[in-house]
Short mmCIF file of C-alpha atoms in Angstrom, two decimals:
data_model
loop_
_atom_site.label_atom_id
_atom_site.label_comp_id
_atom_site.label_asym_id
_atom_site.label_seq_id
_atom_site.Cartn_x
_atom_site.Cartn_y
_atom_site.Cartn_z
CA ASP R 1 -16.12 -5.96 -2.09
CA GLY R 2 -14.71 -8.38 0.48
CA ARG R 3 -12.19 -9.79 -2.01
CA ARG R 4 -9.34 -7.34 -1.37
CA PHE R 5 -8.17 -4.52 0.81
CA TYR R 6 -6.68 -1.14 -0.05
CA ALA R 7 -3.93 0.54 1.96
CA ASP R 8 -1.18 3.20 1.90
CA PRO R 9 -3.06 5.91 -0.07
CA MET R 10 -0.95 8.60 -1.75
CA VAL R 11 -2.66 11.59 -3.40
CA VAL R 12 -0.84 13.54 -6.15
CA GLN R 13 -1.63 16.20 -8.73
CA TRP R 14 -0.83 15.89 -12.43
CA GLN R 15 -1.81 18.39 -15.12
CA GLY R 16 -4.64 19.81 -13.03
CA ARG R 17 -6.09 16.41 -12.07
CA SER R 18 -5.96 14.51 -8.77
CA PHE R 19 -5.03 10.84 -8.45
CA VAL R 20 -4.86 8.47 -5.51
CA PHE R 21 -2.43 5.54 -5.56
CA VAL R 22 -2.89 2.60 -3.20
CA GLU R 23 -1.65 -0.84 -2.37
CA GLU R 24 -4.31 -3.28 -3.60
CA PHE R 25 -4.12 -6.68 -1.92
CA PRO R 26 -6.39 -9.34 -3.49
CA TYR R 27 -6.95 -12.18 -1.03
CA ALA R 28 -6.93 -14.69 -3.91
CA THR R 29 -3.29 -13.99 -4.80
CA ALA R 30 -2.02 -12.72 -1.40
CA LYS R 31 0.33 -10.37 -3.27
CA GLY R 32 0.07 -6.60 -3.35
CA VAL R 33 -0.04 -4.52 -6.52
CA VAL R 34 -0.12 -0.76 -7.00
CA SER R 35 -3.47 0.58 -8.18
CA ALA R 36 -4.68 4.10 -8.96
CA MET R 37 -7.88 6.06 -9.46
CA GLU R 38 -8.72 9.62 -10.38
CA ILE R 39 -10.55 11.89 -7.93
CA GLY R 40 -12.93 14.23 -9.74
CA PRO R 41 -14.90 17.21 -8.41
CA HIS R 42 -17.61 14.85 -7.14
CA GLY R 43 -15.41 12.08 -5.76
CA PRO R 44 -13.69 8.95 -7.11
CA VAL R 45 -13.91 8.30 -10.85
CA GLY R 46 -14.44 4.54 -10.89
CA ALA R 47 -12.59 2.02 -8.74
CA PRO R 48 -8.82 1.70 -8.37
CA ARG R 49 -7.22 -0.22 -11.24
CA PRO R 50 -3.79 -1.91 -11.22
CA VAL R 51 -0.98 0.19 -12.73
CA LEU R 52 2.12 -1.67 -11.51
CA GLU R 53 2.61 -5.35 -10.76
CA THR R 54 5.87 -7.26 -10.41
CA GLY R 55 6.89 -10.72 -9.29
CA THR R 56 7.03 -9.58 -5.68
CA HIS R 57 4.65 -7.99 -3.20
CA LEU R 58 4.29 -4.20 -3.64
CA SER R 59 2.88 -1.68 -1.19
CA TYR R 60 3.29 1.96 -0.04
CA PRO R 61 3.40 3.59 -3.51
CA PHE R 62 5.44 6.73 -2.85
CA VAL R 63 4.56 8.82 -5.93
CA PHE R 64 5.96 12.30 -6.54
CA GLU R 65 6.74 14.87 -9.25
CA ARG R 66 10.30 15.93 -10.00
CA ASP R 67 11.99 17.45 -13.06
CA GLY R 68 8.71 17.52 -14.98
CA ALA R 69 8.07 13.80 -14.59
CA MET R 70 6.16 11.55 -12.20
CA TRP R 71 8.14 9.02 -10.22
CA MET R 72 7.29 6.13 -7.92
CA ILE R 73 9.18 4.22 -5.25
CA PRO R 74 6.92 1.35 -4.14
CA GLU R 75 7.85 -0.73 -1.15
CA SER R 76 9.32 -4.02 -2.35
CA SER R 77 11.11 -5.07 0.84
CA SER R 78 10.53 -8.78 0.20
CA SER R 79 12.82 -8.52 -2.84
CA GLY R 80 15.57 -6.78 -0.84
CA THR R 81 15.61 -3.74 -3.13
CA VAL R 82 14.39 -0.15 -3.30
CA ASP R 83 13.42 0.57 -6.91
CA LEU R 84 12.66 3.77 -8.81
CA TYR R 85 10.05 3.93 -11.60
CA ARG R 86 9.09 6.72 -14.03
CA ALA R 87 5.61 7.09 -15.56
CA GLU R 88 5.51 7.10 -19.35
CA ASP R 89 1.69 7.14 -19.55
CA PHE R 90 0.50 8.52 -16.21
CA PRO R 91 -1.15 7.21 -14.10
CA GLY R 92 0.13 3.97 -15.69
CA GLY R 93 3.04 3.10 -17.94
CA TRP R 94 5.60 2.73 -15.13
CA LYS R 95 9.14 1.94 -16.33
CA HIS R 96 11.88 0.72 -14.02
CA VAL R 97 14.68 3.31 -14.02
CA ALA R 98 17.08 2.32 -11.27
CA THR R 99 17.62 0.20 -8.18
CA LEU R 100 18.49 2.72 -5.50
CA ILE R 101 19.32 0.29 -2.68
CA SER R 102 19.91 -3.46 -2.86
CA GLY R 103 20.61 -6.29 -0.48
CA ILE R 104 18.38 -4.96 2.28
CA GLY R 105 14.65 -4.88 2.94
CA VAL R 106 13.49 -1.29 3.48
CA GLY R 107 10.00 -0.56 4.77
CA ASP R 108 7.99 2.36 3.36
CA ALA R 109 10.82 4.27 1.64
CA THR R 110 10.04 8.01 1.60
CA VAL R 111 12.15 10.71 -0.09
CA VAL R 112 12.52 14.39 0.78
CA GLU R 113 14.87 17.16 -0.35
CA HIS R 114 16.40 18.95 2.63
CA GLY R 115 19.57 20.94 3.20
CA GLY R 116 20.59 20.72 -0.45
CA ARG R 117 20.48 16.91 -0.53
CA LEU R 118 17.98 14.15 -1.13
CA TRP R 119 17.16 11.96 1.85
CA LEU R 120 15.50 8.56 1.81
CA ALA R 121 13.92 7.36 5.05
CA GLY R 122 12.68 3.85 5.75
CA THR R 123 12.69 1.15 8.40
CA VAL R 124 14.93 -1.91 8.50
CA GLY R 125 14.64 -4.96 10.73
CA GLY R 126 17.40 -7.13 12.10
CA GLY R 127 19.22 -7.72 15.35
CA ASP R 128 17.29 -6.17 18.22
CA ALA R 129 15.30 -3.89 15.88
CA SER R 130 12.27 -4.40 13.65
CA THR R 131 10.64 -2.68 10.71
CA TRP R 132 8.22 -1.21 13.25
CA ASP R 133 10.78 0.76 15.24
CA ALA R 134 14.15 1.23 13.49
CA LEU R 135 14.47 4.22 11.14
CA HIS R 136 17.34 4.30 8.65
CA LEU R 137 18.45 7.12 6.34
CA TRP R 138 20.26 7.30 3.02
CA SER R 139 21.32 10.43 1.10
CA ALA R 140 22.17 11.29 -2.49
CA GLU R 141 22.90 14.21 -4.80
CA ARG R 142 20.70 12.78 -7.56
CA LEU R 143 17.48 10.85 -7.51
CA ASP R 144 19.00 7.88 -9.33
CA GLY R 145 21.88 7.79 -6.84
CA PRO R 146 24.27 6.64 -5.70
CA TRP R 147 22.58 6.51 -2.29
CA THR R 148 24.81 6.40 0.80
CA ALA R 149 23.69 4.92 4.11
CA HIS R 150 23.84 7.28 7.08
CA SER R 151 26.80 6.60 9.37
CA GLU R 152 24.50 6.59 12.43
CA ASN R 153 21.95 4.05 11.12
CA PRO R 154 19.58 3.29 12.69
CA VAL R 155 19.13 7.00 13.37
CA LEU R 156 16.02 6.39 15.50
CA LEU R 157 14.79 3.46 17.59
CA ASP R 158 11.23 4.22 18.65
CA ALA R 159 8.04 2.28 18.00
CA LEU R 160 6.07 5.50 18.46
CA GLY R 161 7.53 7.45 15.55
CA ALA R 162 10.00 5.53 13.37
CA ARG R 163 8.17 3.86 10.46
CA PRO R 164 7.09 6.35 7.74
CA ALA R 165 3.35 6.94 7.36
CA GLY R 166 3.31 9.35 4.42
CA ALA R 167 5.25 12.09 2.69
CA PHE R 168 7.29 14.72 4.52
CA TYR R 169 5.63 18.14 4.51
CA LYS R 170 6.39 21.76 5.42
CA ARG R 171 4.42 23.64 8.06
CA GLY R 172 5.35 27.09 9.29
CA GLY R 173 8.72 26.82 7.57
CA GLU R 174 9.52 23.61 9.48
CA LEU R 175 9.88 20.06 8.19
CA TRP R 176 7.34 17.52 9.45
CA ARG R 177 6.70 13.84 8.86
CA PRO R 178 3.86 11.45 9.68
CA ALA R 179 4.96 8.20 11.31
CA GLN R 180 3.26 5.01 12.40
CA ASP R 181 2.52 4.59 16.09
CA CYS R 182 3.32 0.90 16.58
CA THR R 183 3.51 0.95 20.37
CA THR R 184 0.43 -1.28 20.70
CA GLY R 185 0.64 -3.02 17.31
CA TYR R 186 1.54 -2.51 13.68
CA GLY R 187 -0.12 0.60 12.24
CA ALA R 188 -2.18 1.15 15.38
CA GLY R 189 -2.03 4.94 15.10
CA LEU R 190 -0.43 7.98 13.51
CA ALA R 191 2.21 10.28 14.99
CA LEU R 192 2.80 13.74 13.53
CA CYS R 193 6.45 14.63 14.10
CA ARG R 194 8.41 17.88 13.77
CA VAL R 195 11.89 17.15 12.36
CA THR R 196 14.50 19.12 14.33
CA LYS R 197 17.64 17.58 12.81
CA LEU R 198 18.32 15.93 9.46
CA ASP R 199 21.92 16.05 8.29
CA ASP R 200 25.09 13.98 8.04
CA GLU R 201 25.53 14.11 11.81
CA GLY R 202 22.17 12.60 12.72
CA PHE R 203 18.41 12.80 12.96
CA ALA R 204 15.99 14.04 15.62
CA GLN R 205 12.28 14.76 15.82
CA ASP R 206 9.60 15.80 18.30
CA VAL R 207 6.38 13.78 18.35
CA VAL R 208 3.78 16.55 18.58
CA THR R 209 0.45 14.77 18.07
CA VAL R 210 -0.62 11.12 18.18
CA LEU R 211 -3.90 9.96 16.63
CA ARG R 212 -4.93 6.54 17.88
CA ALA R 213 -7.57 4.07 16.80
CA GLY R 214 -10.32 2.75 18.99
CA GLY R 215 -11.48 6.12 20.29
CA ALA R 216 -12.63 9.55 19.15
CA ASP R 217 -9.93 9.84 16.47
CA TRP R 218 -10.98 6.64 14.67
CA PRO R 219 -13.40 3.94 15.84
CA GLY R 220 -11.57 1.05 14.19
CA SER R 221 -8.50 -0.97 15.10
CA GLY R 222 -5.80 0.89 13.18
CA LEU R 223 -4.65 4.10 11.50
CA HIS R 224 -1.86 3.64 9.01
CA THR R 225 -0.92 6.48 6.61
CA VAL R 226 -1.91 10.05 5.79
CA ASN R 227 -1.06 12.27 2.82
CA TRP R 228 -2.13 15.68 1.51
CA SER R 229 -2.04 17.36 -1.91
CA GLY R 230 -4.13 19.85 -3.86
CA GLY R 231 -6.64 20.42 -1.09
CA LEU R 232 -7.26 16.68 -0.65
CA GLU R 233 -6.36 14.58 2.38
CA VAL R 234 -6.29 10.78 2.31
CA VAL R 235 -5.99 8.48 5.30
CA ASP R 236 -6.43 4.73 5.73
CA GLY R 237 -7.65 2.82 8.73
CA CYS R 238 -9.07 -0.61 9.42
CA ARG R 239 -12.17 -1.82 11.19
CA ASP R 240 -14.61 -4.71 11.08
CA ARG R 241 -16.48 -4.28 7.76
CA ARG R 242 -19.53 -6.04 9.18
CA ARG R 243 -20.24 -3.14 11.52
#
């Protein structure tokens, strides 16, 4: 409607229904909130409505099911924390459960279970690195922590495939992750990466495919995140709305 933008879509299934969570950024407040909408058999059921708002900017709503409950880790890097929420009245009713990481701004925190442990991936700026190109890892035995920083952080310095762009996924028995291609600008494209190492010794990946904006993949100026669930795929990009 020209008064806001939506970004960072995450699609999830709950009790046989599909929901998409997004960052909603109203230009009037210049502060992101997490909004959600249901996707029915014929498309969206209404417009996204706010389901989580705090005193700080929120984005990248990483929503997932675990232990029979729905959880969310929204990006709140401006507050210097990574926070965990549980839904008490899904898709709303989000209750703060724990602060997983504090004292550091983490971009687009994304969790995966691998090798018998939980891993949290996100980007951190500082020094010669930025939130566009420096991937950090933390690991834990339990979702509510404690979370331990990887001894090799940053485990990856690469503007092509560091910053998370959606949930990890399995393909052909292998672990994959989408990442932001920031080589020509923030969120300029998407890289699909095969993870070849993820353990206490380090991290490695192969960038297999890169989808870039401004061409056949997407006519606009940016591609940002991609997620899949329940036969639905969601992706966000930007372009001039007047065209």
